[in-house]
Amino acid sequence: KPFLGGGKGAMGRTEQLEVAAAMGLVPGASGVATAGRVFESTAKMPLTRGDFVLAEDVEWKARAKHVSEVVGKAKFKGKDKQQLTPSFLSDAVLNGCLIVAAQAKEGVRRQAIPSNWKKQLSGFSVGDEGAMLQVFAFLDPLSKATQRIAPLLMALAGGFGARVEVMLNPTAVINDVPIKGYFRYVVSTTPEFDSKGAMAATHRASFNNLPTSKLLTMNIHAPDAWFVEASRCAYDMDNILLDQVKENVLSAHYTLDHLLVTGHASDEHRAPPAGLQLNLAGADGVPISDTTVMSNLGYFQLKAKPGVWKLDVAQGRSRDLYE
C-alpha cells in the first residue's frame, strides 16, 4: 500500500495532502492512526514507544476487539473464501471501527416527548417551560434508583433553573416491599456563607420520624475513590436502636480522610510487571505513599490528599528494571 516518505510506492504531494486532510492534520504535521483514531505528534509532545503501546492497547479494548469478533463471525454475501483475504478482513474491521467512533461522537440523542404520554394523573412538572435545560424522567416511584435520582432532579430544578418533567411508571404487581431503607443525597447547588464570610458547613443529611424499635445501620455511598469514615460519633452507627438513644438527636460526623489513586500497570508485553514498586510524591519529591503492583491483574492503589502529585517508579531494583 502507498506510504508517506521517499522511495518506490511513496505518495505524491496531492495524495499526502488528501491523507492529511482525512486525518484532520494541517500540512506538515505528523500523526499516527490506529483503529481509525488519530494521535498528533509535535515537537513539544512527541509520541514515545510507550505511547504507541498504550494507544494500541486502548483502541483494541475499546473498539477493535469487539468489531473484530463481529467481522470474524460475519458472512459476506457474494464473496468466496479466496476473496476473504486478511487484507479484506482488516479493511472491514477498520471501517467498522470508524463507524463505531462516528456514532460515539454524536453523544446523547435528544428527541421530543411523545404526545400520547399524558401526565395529568401520573406525572408532574417543575420549572419554566422555556428553560434552556430540559429534563424528562421516567421513574418507578418504589425503586432504589428513584431514591437516588429524585434529589438530583430537585437540585437541577432549584439550583440550575431546569425544567423537570416526571412521569411515574410504577410496577403493577408488588409481592414484597421494594424499598427497605431511607436515603438522603448530600448535595449543595449554591455556596452558603456565614456572618464572617467563611464558607458555611451545610453538607448534612437529616432523617426524621424513623422507627425507634428497629435495628438501623448508617451507610455512606461515596464515590469509589473516596475513603470516608466517621470522625465523631457517640454510638455505633452499624447497630442503631433509637429507643436506646438518650439524646433527642443522634448525630454523626463523617470526614473525607483521603482519596484513593488507582490504576493498572503493564509492561511492553502487556503483562503485569512483577514486583514493580510505585511512589506518590509531592513537588519536593518526597514520597507520601507507596505500593506494589499486584502480580495477577497489575492493579495498584495509593492514598493521597487532594492536590497535584507525581506517580513514579520507586528507587531501587524497580527503577533499574522499569522506566
Short mmCIF file of N, CA and C in Angstrom, two decimals, residues 163-258:
data_model
loop_
_atom_site.label_atom_id
_atom_site.label_comp_id
_atom_site.label_asym_id
_atom_site.label_seq_id
_atom_site.Cartn_x
_atom_site.Cartn_y
_atom_site.Cartn_z
N ARG A 163 -36.08 22.82 33.70
CA ARG A 163 -37.46 22.36 33.59
C ARG A 163 -37.45 20.84 33.74
N VAL A 164 -38.05 20.34 34.80
CA VAL A 164 -38.04 18.91 35.10
C VAL A 164 -39.45 18.36 34.98
N GLU A 165 -39.60 17.37 34.13
CA GLU A 165 -40.88 16.67 33.96
C GLU A 165 -40.70 15.22 34.39
N VAL A 166 -41.60 14.76 35.22
CA VAL A 166 -41.50 13.41 35.78
C VAL A 166 -42.75 12.62 35.40
N MET A 167 -42.54 11.45 34.83
CA MET A 167 -43.63 10.52 34.52
C MET A 167 -43.46 9.29 35.41
N LEU A 168 -44.48 8.98 36.19
CA LEU A 168 -44.41 7.85 37.11
C LEU A 168 -44.84 6.57 36.41
N ASN A 169 -44.04 5.53 36.59
CA ASN A 169 -44.31 4.24 35.96
C ASN A 169 -44.13 3.14 36.99
N PRO A 170 -45.10 3.00 37.91
CA PRO A 170 -44.95 2.02 38.99
C PRO A 170 -45.14 0.58 38.50
N THR A 171 -44.58 -0.33 39.25
CA THR A 171 -44.75 -1.75 38.96
C THR A 171 -46.19 -2.16 39.28
N ALA A 172 -46.80 -2.91 38.37
CA ALA A 172 -48.22 -3.25 38.54
C ALA A 172 -48.45 -4.18 39.72
N VAL A 173 -47.58 -5.17 39.90
CA VAL A 173 -47.75 -6.17 40.96
C VAL A 173 -46.52 -6.13 41.86
N ILE A 174 -46.74 -5.98 43.16
CA ILE A 174 -45.65 -5.95 44.14
C ILE A 174 -45.88 -7.05 45.16
N ASN A 175 -44.93 -7.98 45.24
CA ASN A 175 -45.04 -9.09 46.20
C ASN A 175 -44.29 -8.80 47.49
N ASP A 176 -43.40 -7.83 47.49
CA ASP A 176 -42.61 -7.51 48.66
C ASP A 176 -42.37 -6.00 48.67
N VAL A 177 -42.04 -5.49 49.82
CA VAL A 177 -41.75 -4.06 49.92
C VAL A 177 -40.43 -3.78 49.21
N PRO A 178 -40.44 -3.03 48.10
CA PRO A 178 -39.22 -2.84 47.32
C PRO A 178 -38.20 -1.92 47.98
N ILE A 179 -38.66 -0.98 48.79
CA ILE A 179 -37.76 -0.05 49.46
C ILE A 179 -37.70 -0.38 50.94
N LYS A 180 -36.53 -0.75 51.42
CA LYS A 180 -36.36 -1.15 52.81
C LYS A 180 -35.37 -0.24 53.54
N GLY A 181 -35.05 0.89 52.96
CA GLY A 181 -34.12 1.81 53.58
C GLY A 181 -34.51 3.25 53.33
N TYR A 182 -33.82 4.14 54.00
CA TYR A 182 -34.06 5.58 53.88
C TYR A 182 -32.81 6.21 53.28
N PHE A 183 -33.00 7.05 52.29
CA PHE A 183 -31.87 7.57 51.53
C PHE A 183 -31.91 9.10 51.50
N ARG A 184 -30.76 9.71 51.69
CA ARG A 184 -30.62 11.15 51.54
C ARG A 184 -29.38 11.42 50.69
N TYR A 185 -29.51 12.39 49.78
CA TYR A 185 -28.39 12.75 48.92
C TYR A 185 -27.84 14.10 49.40
N VAL A 186 -26.59 14.11 49.80
CA VAL A 186 -25.97 15.34 50.30
C VAL A 186 -25.39 16.09 49.11
N VAL A 187 -26.07 17.14 48.69
CA VAL A 187 -25.61 17.94 47.55
C VAL A 187 -26.02 19.39 47.78
N SER A 188 -25.13 20.30 47.44
CA SER A 188 -25.39 21.73 47.58
C SER A 188 -25.17 22.39 46.23
N THR A 189 -26.22 23.01 45.68
CA THR A 189 -26.13 23.62 44.36
C THR A 189 -25.58 25.04 44.40
N THR A 190 -25.67 25.69 45.54
CA THR A 190 -25.16 27.06 45.68
C THR A 190 -24.35 27.17 46.96
N PRO A 191 -23.24 27.89 46.95
CA PRO A 191 -22.44 28.05 48.18
C PRO A 191 -23.14 28.95 49.19
N GLU A 192 -22.97 28.64 50.46
CA GLU A 192 -23.53 29.45 51.54
C GLU A 192 -22.41 29.91 52.46
N PHE A 193 -22.55 31.15 52.98
CA PHE A 193 -21.50 31.75 53.81
C PHE A 193 -22.09 32.18 55.14
N ASP A 194 -21.24 32.19 56.16
CA ASP A 194 -21.68 32.64 57.47
C ASP A 194 -21.52 34.15 57.59
N SER A 195 -21.75 34.71 58.80
CA SER A 195 -21.69 36.15 59.01
C SER A 195 -20.30 36.73 58.81
N LYS A 196 -19.26 35.88 58.92
CA LYS A 196 -17.89 36.34 58.75
C LYS A 196 -17.38 36.16 57.32
N GLY A 197 -18.23 35.67 56.45
CA GLY A 197 -17.83 35.50 55.06
C GLY A 197 -17.17 34.18 54.75
N ALA A 198 -17.08 33.29 55.73
CA ALA A 198 -16.47 31.98 55.52
C ALA A 198 -17.52 31.01 54.97
N MET A 199 -17.03 30.01 54.27
CA MET A 199 -17.93 29.00 53.73
C MET A 199 -18.62 28.25 54.86
N ALA A 200 -19.94 28.22 54.81
CA ALA A 200 -20.72 27.54 55.84
C ALA A 200 -20.75 26.04 55.57
N ALA A 201 -20.62 25.26 56.64
CA ALA A 201 -20.65 23.80 56.52
C ALA A 201 -22.10 23.34 56.46
N THR A 202 -22.64 23.24 55.26
CA THR A 202 -24.04 22.88 55.08
C THR A 202 -24.22 21.48 54.51
N HIS A 203 -23.14 20.73 54.43
CA HIS A 203 -23.24 19.41 53.84
C HIS A 203 -23.71 18.42 54.91
N ARG A 204 -25.00 18.31 55.04
CA ARG A 204 -25.55 17.40 56.06
C ARG A 204 -26.83 16.77 55.53
N ALA A 205 -27.16 15.64 56.09
CA ALA A 205 -28.40 14.93 55.77
C ALA A 205 -29.16 14.68 57.07
N SER A 206 -30.48 14.84 57.03
CA SER A 206 -31.32 14.66 58.22
C SER A 206 -32.38 13.60 57.95
N PHE A 207 -32.63 12.76 58.93
CA PHE A 207 -33.67 11.75 58.86
C PHE A 207 -34.64 11.98 60.02
N ASN A 208 -35.90 12.07 59.71
CA ASN A 208 -36.93 12.31 60.73
C ASN A 208 -37.94 11.17 60.75
N ASN A 209 -38.57 10.99 61.92
CA ASN A 209 -39.66 10.03 62.10
C ASN A 209 -39.25 8.61 61.71
N LEU A 210 -38.06 8.21 62.10
CA LEU A 210 -37.61 6.85 61.85
C LEU A 210 -38.17 5.91 62.91
N PRO A 211 -38.35 4.64 62.58
CA PRO A 211 -38.84 3.68 63.59
C PRO A 211 -37.82 3.52 64.72
N THR A 212 -38.29 3.56 65.94
CA THR A 212 -37.40 3.54 67.10
C THR A 212 -37.05 2.13 67.57
N SER A 213 -37.85 1.14 67.21
CA SER A 213 -37.62 -0.21 67.71
C SER A 213 -36.85 -1.10 66.74
N LYS A 214 -36.63 -0.66 65.52
CA LYS A 214 -35.93 -1.46 64.51
C LYS A 214 -34.44 -1.18 64.55
N LEU A 215 -33.65 -2.20 64.23
CA LEU A 215 -32.20 -2.06 64.16
C LEU A 215 -31.83 -1.40 62.83
N LEU A 216 -31.16 -0.26 62.92
CA LEU A 216 -30.80 0.52 61.73
C LEU A 216 -29.28 0.56 61.57
N THR A 217 -28.85 0.79 60.34
CA THR A 217 -27.43 0.90 60.02
C THR A 217 -27.22 2.10 59.11
N MET A 218 -26.23 2.91 59.41
CA MET A 218 -25.89 4.06 58.59
C MET A 218 -24.80 3.67 57.59
N ASN A 219 -25.08 3.83 56.30
CA ASN A 219 -24.10 3.55 55.25
C ASN A 219 -23.87 4.81 54.43
N ILE A 220 -22.62 5.02 54.05
CA ILE A 220 -22.24 6.16 53.21
C ILE A 220 -21.92 5.62 51.82
N HIS A 221 -22.70 6.06 50.82
CA HIS A 221 -22.46 5.65 49.44
C HIS A 221 -21.61 6.74 48.77
N ALA A 222 -20.34 6.72 49.03
CA ALA A 222 -19.43 7.72 48.47
C ALA A 222 -18.82 7.20 47.17
N PRO A 223 -18.24 8.07 46.35
CA PRO A 223 -17.53 7.60 45.15
C PRO A 223 -16.45 6.60 45.52
N ASP A 224 -16.13 5.72 44.57
CA ASP A 224 -15.18 4.65 44.86
C ASP A 224 -13.82 5.17 45.30
N ALA A 225 -13.43 6.35 44.80
CA ALA A 225 -12.11 6.89 45.11
C ALA A 225 -12.08 7.64 46.44
N TRP A 226 -13.21 7.75 47.12
CA TRP A 226 -13.26 8.46 48.39
C TRP A 226 -13.18 7.47 49.55
N PHE A 227 -12.33 7.78 50.53
CA PHE A 227 -12.25 6.99 51.76
C PHE A 227 -12.87 7.83 52.87
N VAL A 228 -14.14 7.55 53.17
CA VAL A 228 -14.90 8.32 54.16
C VAL A 228 -15.10 7.47 55.41
N GLU A 229 -14.86 8.07 56.56
CA GLU A 229 -15.07 7.35 57.82
C GLU A 229 -15.61 8.31 58.87
N ALA A 230 -16.25 7.73 59.90
CA ALA A 230 -16.83 8.54 60.97
C ALA A 230 -15.72 9.12 61.83
N SER A 231 -15.74 10.44 62.01
CA SER A 231 -14.72 11.12 62.82
C SER A 231 -15.21 11.45 64.22
N ARG A 232 -16.51 11.61 64.40
CA ARG A 232 -17.06 11.91 65.72
C ARG A 232 -18.46 11.31 65.83
N CYS A 233 -18.62 10.39 66.75
CA CYS A 233 -19.92 9.72 66.92
C CYS A 233 -19.95 9.06 68.30
N ALA A 234 -21.07 9.20 68.98
CA ALA A 234 -21.20 8.65 70.33
C ALA A 234 -21.76 7.24 70.33
N TYR A 235 -22.27 6.78 69.21
CA TYR A 235 -22.91 5.46 69.14
C TYR A 235 -22.34 4.67 67.96
N ASP A 236 -22.58 3.38 68.01
CA ASP A 236 -22.19 2.50 66.91
C ASP A 236 -23.18 2.69 65.78
N MET A 237 -22.74 3.29 64.66
CA MET A 237 -23.65 3.59 63.55
C MET A 237 -23.99 2.36 62.72
N ASP A 238 -23.37 1.23 63.02
CA ASP A 238 -23.73 -0.01 62.34
C ASP A 238 -24.88 -0.73 63.05
N ASN A 239 -25.11 -0.39 64.30
CA ASN A 239 -26.18 -1.03 65.08
C ASN A 239 -26.91 0.06 65.87
N ILE A 240 -27.89 0.68 65.24
CA ILE A 240 -28.59 1.81 65.84
C ILE A 240 -29.97 1.36 66.33
N LEU A 241 -30.24 1.58 67.60
CA LEU A 241 -31.57 1.39 68.18
C LEU A 241 -31.97 2.73 68.80
N LEU A 242 -32.86 3.44 68.12
CA LEU A 242 -33.20 4.79 68.55
C LEU A 242 -33.86 4.83 69.92
N ASP A 243 -34.55 3.77 70.31
CA ASP A 243 -35.19 3.78 71.63
C ASP A 243 -34.18 3.67 72.77
N GLN A 244 -32.91 3.39 72.44
CA GLN A 244 -31.86 3.34 73.46
C GLN A 244 -30.97 4.59 73.44
N VAL A 245 -31.28 5.52 72.55
CA VAL A 245 -30.51 6.76 72.46
C VAL A 245 -31.06 7.76 73.47
N LYS A 246 -30.20 8.29 74.32
CA LYS A 246 -30.63 9.21 75.37
C LYS A 246 -30.88 10.62 74.82
N GLU A 247 -30.10 11.05 73.84
CA GLU A 247 -30.27 12.39 73.31
C GLU A 247 -31.50 12.47 72.42
N ASN A 248 -31.97 13.71 72.23
CA ASN A 248 -33.10 13.92 71.32
C ASN A 248 -32.71 13.75 69.86
N VAL A 249 -31.45 14.02 69.57
CA VAL A 249 -30.95 13.92 68.19
C VAL A 249 -29.69 13.06 68.19
N LEU A 250 -29.67 12.06 67.33
CA LEU A 250 -28.47 11.25 67.13
C LEU A 250 -27.70 11.83 65.95
N SER A 251 -26.48 12.22 66.20
CA SER A 251 -25.68 12.85 65.14
C SER A 251 -24.35 12.13 64.99
N ALA A 252 -23.82 12.20 63.79
CA ALA A 252 -22.53 11.61 63.48
C ALA A 252 -21.84 12.48 62.44
N HIS A 253 -20.54 12.68 62.60
CA HIS A 253 -19.76 13.48 61.67
C HIS A 253 -18.85 12.55 60.87
N TYR A 254 -18.90 12.69 59.55
CA TYR A 254 -18.07 11.88 58.66
C TYR A 254 -17.06 12.79 57.97
N THR A 255 -15.86 12.27 57.77
CA THR A 255 -14.77 13.04 57.18
C THR A 255 -14.20 12.30 55.98
N LEU A 256 -13.91 13.08 54.93
CA LEU A 256 -13.19 12.52 53.79
C LEU A 256 -11.72 12.46 54.16
N ASP A 257 -11.27 11.30 54.57
CA ASP A 257 -9.92 11.14 55.10
C ASP A 257 -8.86 11.26 54.02
N HIS A 258 -9.05 10.57 52.91
CA HIS A 258 -8.11 10.68 51.80
C HIS A 258 -8.77 10.13 50.53
#
